[in-house]
Amino acid sequence: MSKKDLSKNQSRRKRRRKKRHRRVLLIIEIVVILLAIAFASIMFMPNSKAFMVRTFTGCPAGRMILKTLYKNNYDANVYENDAKNIRTVNLGNGYTNIALMGIDPRDGEFDDSTHSDTIMIVSINNKTHDVKLVSVYRDSFLKMKGEKSKKAIYEKANYAYFIGGVSSTINMLNENFDLDITEYAIVNFEGLADIIDALGGVDISITDAERDLINGYLVETREITGMDAPDVKKTGKVHLSGLQATAYCRIRYTEFTDSDGNVYHNDYGRTARQRYILNTVLEKAKTAGVSQLLDVADTIIKKNNSNGRKIIATNIKWNRMVDLLTVAVDCNLNSTFGFPYDTYTPEKGKTYFGYVIPQGLKQNVVRLHKDLFPDKTYTPSSVIDDINDYIINETGVEEPDDKKDADNTDKKSKSYEDD
């Protein structure tokens, strides 16, 4: 071997040694960081678990571990980009709005051809991490259009998913409410149950009537998901498994009273229960440690699409999802409510029986923007005016007298932009 070849081999060996040395140092660094986080949080932090999660997801070493463990499975099984041709209103910076959809597939379908029984808007203040959760009543009479359709129709809000999946649902929310949603997450019954189980279940208060209805819904929910859970025996403060909590979220045949004493009936009660469960889940996640949240990640990412069954899908990319996890353990869910605020439900036998008619969509949307974005000035777009007028002319349902002329401006904000 020539001196030149010998020198090249020696150089290659040196480079390999340096590379191995860097790997060893990185591993040591990761271990030291994790030990330091654990020690500091246990010794000095009153909310140590949340601090550990924030630090773990915020530091390069922790993010590298998460990426190594989950990113490939996340990209293959969870991430999808089915939201096409989304139109948004320009609301400026400061807030992140995400559509959360719950579906009830009877044959395992995870796209259109099913209805979105749950439609929520998650609004995050990017600076303060305050979070607001809005349930859009699934029977709300709103404007929508199928993904391939050229003609708009007015139907129940949950019909948008049936005629065009994610894209139609997001466009319906943006068009009817002047919003800028582009990101979404979809979960089915099995996914919700699995996530709650990974967090160890939830503790909530139920009445005798709710217990009986939970047990009734469990029969069908077991069949749909292939999961099992015993009937609920007690009332008052009870611990529910994921499947039991999912059955609870379906209840709409008995009233629900929230912590402020507000009483909800029918589908209004069902959506209030869903917000109650999600709030409880979020609070549980905020107090969970790294290990328990990794169990949730295993459920969402590694078990998703196993045996051809999906439980969750989203178009939120990996790095963005890790950022949102950091927000989740640091957030303050300070407001949950149903929308529209003022509604009219025709009685049986009347036109549009079973629909939730907004009493003045425009004034409802103005109030929505005030609640979600209190530091922003909002003027309804001309699109909102047109939808508002159509609903009034078609149904005869007008806004309440005390809300009329609440917005007497003639200004029109910019309409829709292709995104």
Coordinates of N, CA and C in Angstrom, one line a residue, residues 189-294:
F189 N -64.6 7.5 17.1 CA -64.9 7.1 18.5 C -63.7 6.3 19.1
E190 N -63.1 5.4 18.3 CA -62.1 4.6 18.8 C -60.9 5.4 19.2
G191 N -60.6 6.4 18.4 CA -59.4 7.3 18.7 C -59.6 8.1 20.0
L192 N -60.8 8.6 20.2 CA -61.1 9.4 21.4 C -61.0 8.5 22.6
A193 N -61.5 7.3 22.5 CA -61.4 6.3 23.7 C -60.0 5.9 23.9
D194 N -59.2 5.7 22.9 CA -57.8 5.3 23.1 C -57.0 6.4 23.8
I195 N -57.2 7.6 23.3 CA -56.5 8.8 23.9 C -56.8 8.9 25.4
I196 N -58.1 8.8 25.7 CA -58.5 9.0 27.1 C -57.9 7.8 28.0
D197 N -57.9 6.6 27.4 CA -57.3 5.5 28.1 C -55.8 5.6 28.4
A198 N -55.1 6.2 27.4 CA -53.7 6.4 27.5 C -53.4 7.4 28.6
L199 N -54.3 8.3 28.9 CA -54.2 9.3 30.0 C -54.7 8.7 31.3
G200 N -55.2 7.5 31.3 CA -55.6 6.9 32.6 C -57.1 7.1 32.9
G201 N -57.9 7.5 31.9 CA -59.3 7.8 32.1 C -59.6 9.1 32.6
V202 N -60.8 9.5 32.9 CA -61.2 10.8 33.4 C -62.2 10.7 34.6
D203 N -62.1 11.6 35.4 CA -63.1 11.7 36.6 C -64.0 12.8 36.3
I204 N -65.3 12.5 36.2 CA -66.4 13.5 36.0 C -67.6 13.2 36.9
S205 N -68.5 14.1 36.9 CA -69.7 13.9 37.7 C -70.9 13.6 36.7
I206 N -71.7 12.6 37.1 CA -72.8 12.2 36.2 C -74.0 12.0 37.1
T207 N -75.2 12.1 36.5 CA -76.5 11.9 37.1 C -76.9 10.4 36.9
D208 N -78.0 10.1 37.6 CA -78.6 8.7 37.4 C -79.0 8.6 35.9
A209 N -79.6 9.6 35.3 CA -80.1 9.5 34.0 C -78.9 9.4 33.0
E210 N -77.8 10.1 33.3 CA -76.7 10.0 32.4 C -76.0 8.6 32.5
R211 N -76.0 8.1 33.7 CA -75.4 6.7 33.8 C -76.2 5.7 33.0
D212 N -77.5 5.8 33.0 CA -78.3 4.9 32.2 C -78.1 5.0 30.8
L213 N -78.0 6.3 30.3 CA -77.7 6.5 28.9 C -76.3 6.1 28.5
I214 N -75.3 6.3 29.3 CA -74.0 5.8 29.0 C -74.0 4.4 28.7
N215 N -74.7 3.6 29.6 CA -74.8 2.2 29.5 C -75.5 1.8 28.2
G216 N -76.5 2.6 27.9 CA -77.3 2.3 26.6 C -76.4 2.5 25.4
Y217 N -75.7 3.6 25.4 CA -74.8 4.0 24.2 C -73.6 3.0 24.2
L218 N -73.2 2.4 25.3 CA -72.0 1.5 25.3 C -72.3 0.3 24.4
V219 N -73.5 -0.1 24.3 CA -73.9 -1.3 23.5 C -73.4 -1.1 22.0
E220 N -73.8 0.1 21.4 CA -73.5 0.3 20.1 C -72.0 0.8 19.9
T221 N -71.5 1.5 20.9 CA -70.1 2.0 20.8 C -69.1 0.8 20.9
R222 N -69.5 -0.2 21.7 CA -68.6 -1.4 21.7 C -68.6 -2.0 20.3
E223 N -69.7 -2.1 19.6 CA -69.8 -2.7 18.3 C -69.0 -1.9 17.3
I224 N -69.1 -0.6 17.3 CA -68.5 0.3 16.4 C -67.0 0.2 16.5
T225 N -66.5 0.2 17.7 CA -65.0 0.3 18.0 C -64.3 -1.0 18.1
G226 N -65.1 -2.1 18.4 CA -64.5 -3.3 18.7 C -63.8 -3.3 20.1
M227 N -64.0 -2.3 20.9 CA -63.4 -2.2 22.2 C -64.5 -2.6 23.3
D228 N -64.0 -2.8 24.5 CA -64.9 -3.2 25.5 C -64.7 -2.4 26.8
A229 N -65.8 -2.2 27.5 CA -65.8 -1.6 28.8 C -67.0 -2.0 29.6
P230 N -67.0 -2.1 30.9 CA -68.1 -2.5 31.7 C -69.2 -1.4 31.8
D231 N -70.4 -1.8 32.1 CA -71.4 -0.7 32.4 C -71.0 0.1 33.6
V232 N -71.4 1.3 33.6 CA -71.1 2.2 34.7 C -72.1 1.9 35.9
K233 N -71.7 1.7 37.1 CA -72.5 1.3 38.2 C -72.9 2.4 39.1
K234 N -72.0 3.4 39.2 CA -72.2 4.5 40.2 C -72.6 5.8 39.5
T235 N -73.1 6.8 40.4 CA -73.3 8.1 39.9 C -72.6 9.1 40.8
G236 N -72.7 10.4 40.5 CA -71.9 11.4 41.3 C -70.5 11.5 40.6
K237 N -69.5 11.6 41.4 CA -68.2 11.7 40.9 C -67.7 10.2 40.5
V238 N -67.4 10.0 39.3 CA -67.1 8.6 38.9 C -65.8 8.7 38.0
H239 N -65.1 7.6 37.9 CA -64.0 7.4 37.0 C -64.5 6.7 35.8
L240 N -64.3 7.3 34.6 CA -64.7 6.6 33.3 C -63.5 6.2 32.5
S241 N -63.6 5.1 31.9 CA -62.6 4.7 30.9 C -62.8 5.4 29.6
G242 N -61.9 5.2 28.7 CA -62.1 5.9 27.4 C -63.4 5.6 26.7
L243 N -63.8 4.3 26.6 CA -65.0 4.0 25.9 C -66.2 4.5 26.7
Q244 N -66.2 4.4 28.0 CA -67.3 5.0 28.8 C -67.5 6.5 28.6
A245 N -66.3 7.2 28.6 CA -66.4 8.6 28.3 C -66.8 9.0 26.9
T246 N -66.5 8.1 25.9 CA -66.9 8.3 24.6 C -68.5 8.2 24.5
A247 N -69.0 7.2 25.2 CA -70.4 7.0 25.3 C -71.1 8.2 25.9
Y248 N -70.5 8.7 27.0 CA -71.0 9.9 27.6 C -71.1 11.1 26.7
C249 N -70.1 11.2 25.8 CA -70.1 12.3 24.8 C -71.3 12.3 23.8
R250 N -71.9 11.1 23.7 CA -73.0 11.0 22.8 C -74.4 11.3 23.4
I251 N -74.5 11.6 24.7 CA -75.8 11.8 25.3 C -76.4 13.1 24.9
R252 N -77.7 13.0 24.5 CA -78.4 14.2 24.2 C -79.9 14.1 24.6
Y253 N -80.2 13.1 25.4 CA -81.6 12.9 25.7 C -81.9 13.2 27.2
T254 N -81.0 13.9 27.9 CA -81.2 14.4 29.2 C -80.4 15.6 29.4
E255 N -80.9 16.5 30.3 CA -80.3 17.8 30.4 C -78.9 17.7 31.0
F256 N -78.0 18.7 30.7 CA -76.7 18.8 31.2 C -76.6 20.1 31.9
T257 N -76.0 20.1 33.1 CA -75.8 21.4 33.9 C -74.3 21.6 34.1
D258 N -73.8 22.7 33.6 CA -72.3 22.9 33.7 C -72.0 23.5 35.1
S259 N -70.7 23.8 35.3 CA -70.2 24.2 36.6 C -70.7 25.6 36.9
D260 N -71.2 26.4 36.0 CA -71.7 27.7 36.2 C -73.3 27.7 36.5
G261 N -73.8 26.5 36.4 CA -75.3 26.4 36.6 C -76.1 26.5 35.4
N262 N -75.5 26.6 34.2 CA -76.2 26.7 32.9 C -76.8 25.3 32.6
V263 N -78.0 25.3 32.1 CA -78.7 24.0 31.8 C -78.8 23.9 30.3
Y264 N -78.4 22.8 29.7 CA -78.5 22.6 28.3 C -79.3 21.3 28.0
H265 N -80.1 21.4 26.9 CA -80.9 20.3 26.5 C -80.6 19.8 25.1
N266 N -81.0 18.6 24.8 CA -80.9 18.0 23.4 C -79.4 18.1 22.9
D267 N -79.3 18.5 21.7 CA -77.9 18.5 21.1 C -77.0 19.6 21.7
Y268 N -77.7 20.7 22.3 CA -76.9 21.6 23.0 C -76.2 21.0 24.2
G269 N -76.9 20.1 24.9 CA -76.3 19.4 26.0 C -75.2 18.4 25.6
R270 N -75.4 17.8 24.4 CA -74.4 16.8 23.9 C -73.1 17.6 23.6
T271 N -73.2 18.7 23.0 CA -71.9 19.5 22.7 C -71.3 20.0 24.0
A272 N -72.1 20.4 25.0 CA -71.6 20.8 26.2 C -70.9 19.7 27.0
R273 N -71.4 18.5 26.9 CA -70.7 17.3 27.4 C -69.4 17.1 26.8
Q274 N -69.4 17.2 25.4 CA -68.1 17.0 24.7 C -67.1 18.1 25.1
R275 N -67.5 19.3 25.3 CA -66.5 20.3 25.8 C -66.0 20.0 27.2
Y276 N -66.9 19.5 28.0 CA -66.6 19.1 29.4 C -65.5 18.0 29.4
I277 N -65.7 17.0 28.6 CA -64.8 15.9 28.5 C -63.4 16.4 27.9
L278 N -63.4 17.2 26.9 CA -62.2 17.7 26.3 C -61.4 18.6 27.3
N279 N -62.2 19.4 28.0 CA -61.5 20.2 29.0 C -60.9 19.4 30.1
T280 N -61.6 18.3 30.5 CA -61.0 17.4 31.5 C -59.8 16.7 31.0
V281 N -59.9 16.2 29.7 CA -58.7 15.6 29.1 C -57.5 16.5 29.0
L282 N -57.8 17.7 28.7 CA -56.7 18.7 28.6 C -56.0 18.9 29.9
E283 N -56.8 19.1 31.0 CA -56.3 19.3 32.3 C -55.5 18.0 32.8
K284 N -56.0 16.9 32.4 CA -55.3 15.6 32.7 C -53.9 15.6 32.0
A285 N -53.9 16.0 30.7 CA -52.7 16.0 29.9 C -51.7 17.0 30.5
K286 N -52.2 18.1 31.0 CA -51.3 19.2 31.6 C -50.6 18.7 32.8
T287 N -51.2 17.7 33.5 CA -50.5 17.2 34.7 C -49.9 15.9 34.5
A288 N -49.9 15.4 33.3 CA -49.3 14.1 33.0 C -47.8 14.3 32.8
G289 N -47.0 13.3 33.1 CA -45.6 13.4 32.9 C -45.2 13.0 31.5
V290 N -43.9 13.1 31.2 CA -43.3 12.7 29.9 C -43.7 11.3 29.5
S291 N -43.6 10.4 30.5 CA -43.8 9.0 30.2 C -45.3 8.8 29.8
Q292 N -46.2 9.4 30.5 CA -47.6 9.2 30.1 C -48.0 9.8 28.8
L293 N -47.4 11.0 28.5 CA -47.6 11.6 27.2 C -47.0 10.8 26.1
L294 N -45.9 10.1 26.4 CA -45.4 9.2 25.4 C -46.3 8.0 25.1

